[in-house]
Coordinates of C-alpha atoms in Angstrom, one line a residue:
H1 CA 84.3 83.6 88.6
L2 CA 87.6 84.7 89.9
C3 CA 86.0 85.7 93.6
Y4 CA 87.6 82.4 95.0
L5 CA 91.3 83.4 94.3
P6 CA 92.0 85.6 97.1
T7 CA 90.8 82.8 99.6
L8 CA 93.2 80.4 98.1
C9 CA 96.0 82.6 98.5
A10 CA 95.4 82.2 102.2
S11 CA 95.2 78.4 102.0
R12 CA 97.3 76.5 104.4
D13 CA 98.4 74.3 101.8
V14 CA 101.8 75.6 100.0
V15 CA 100.6 73.9 96.7
V16 CA 97.3 75.5 96.7
R17 CA 98.6 78.9 97.8
A18 CA 101.7 78.8 95.0
S19 CA 98.9 77.8 92.3
A20 CA 96.5 80.5 93.3
L21 CA 99.4 83.1 92.9
Q22 CA 100.5 81.5 89.8
L23 CA 97.1 82.0 88.2
L24 CA 96.9 85.6 89.5
A25 CA 100.5 86.5 88.1
G26 CA 99.4 85.2 84.8
L27 CA 96.2 86.8 84.8
S28 CA 98.0 90.0 85.4
R29 CA 100.4 89.8 82.6
S30 CA 98.2 91.8 80.4
V31 CA 96.5 95.4 81.4
R32 CA 93.1 93.8 81.2
G33 CA 94.1 90.9 83.4
A34 CA 96.1 93.2 85.8
G35 CA 92.7 95.4 86.0
T36 CA 90.7 92.5 86.8
V37 CA 93.1 91.2 89.4
L38 CA 93.2 94.7 91.1
Q39 CA 89.6 94.6 91.7
L40 CA 89.7 91.0 93.2
S41 CA 90.8 92.5 96.7
P42 CA 91.0 95.6 98.4
G43 CA 94.1 94.9 100.3
L44 CA 96.1 93.2 97.6
F45 CA 99.5 95.1 97.8
E46 CA 99.9 94.5 101.4
G47 CA 98.8 91.1 101.4
I48 CA 101.4 90.3 98.5
L49 CA 104.1 92.3 99.6
S50 CA 103.5 90.5 103.2
V51 CA 104.2 87.1 101.5
V52 CA 107.0 88.3 99.6
V53 CA 108.9 89.6 102.6
D54 CA 108.2 86.5 104.7
H55 CA 111.1 84.3 105.1
S56 CA 109.1 81.7 106.7
E57 CA 107.2 81.3 103.4
A58 CA 107.9 78.6 101.0
S59 CA 110.0 80.0 98.0
L60 CA 107.7 78.9 95.6
V61 CA 104.8 80.8 97.1
R62 CA 107.3 84.1 97.5
E63 CA 108.1 83.7 93.9
H64 CA 104.6 83.8 92.2
A65 CA 103.8 86.6 94.6
A66 CA 106.8 88.7 93.5
L67 CA 105.9 87.8 89.8
L68 CA 102.4 89.0 90.3
L69 CA 103.6 92.3 92.3
V70 CA 105.9 92.7 89.5
N71 CA 102.9 92.6 86.7
I72 CA 100.5 94.6 88.5
V73 CA 103.2 97.7 88.7
K74 CA 104.5 97.1 85.3
N75 CA 101.0 97.2 83.6
S76 CA 99.9 100.1 85.9
S77 CA 101.7 102.7 83.7
S78 CA 99.2 102.1 81.0
K79 CA 96.6 104.8 80.6
E80 CA 93.7 102.2 80.9
L81 CA 95.1 100.6 84.1
A82 CA 96.3 104.0 85.7
V83 CA 92.3 105.4 85.7
S84 CA 91.4 102.0 87.6
A85 CA 94.7 102.1 89.8
R86 CA 93.9 105.7 91.1
K87 CA 90.1 104.9 91.7
L88 CA 91.3 101.9 94.1
N89 CA 93.7 103.9 95.3
L90 CA 96.6 101.8 94.5
Y91 CA 99.6 104.0 94.5
Q92 CA 98.9 105.2 98.1
E93 CA 98.2 101.3 99.3
F94 CA 101.1 100.4 97.8
R95 CA 103.3 103.3 99.2
D96 CA 101.6 102.7 102.7
S97 CA 102.5 98.9 102.3
V98 CA 106.0 99.4 101.3
S99 CA 106.5 101.6 104.2
E100 CA 105.1 99.4 106.8
T101 CA 107.0 96.5 105.6
R102 CA 109.9 95.2 107.3
L103 CA 112.6 94.2 105.0
T104 CA 114.3 92.1 108.0

């Protein structure tokens, strides 16, 4: 039932984007929720990281994207999530996204 959230994260409306990211960030606070969020979108880290470093993006949207990123990274150290993170190539995707992102 959460499959619509990645679409809302790409909305043109700032409030809709911020709300969708806030909901995803809240869900990702638990290990189970983080696992669910990870399975919603294959390019999650690339998209979230690009939002965080996009200085033209609204601060509220960037803040919720950063919280989502932090929650997933924090929970990825748990045994339960580490297995699915490896299956989804999460660590590889994160490394590639960070190396490709310009922090200017």
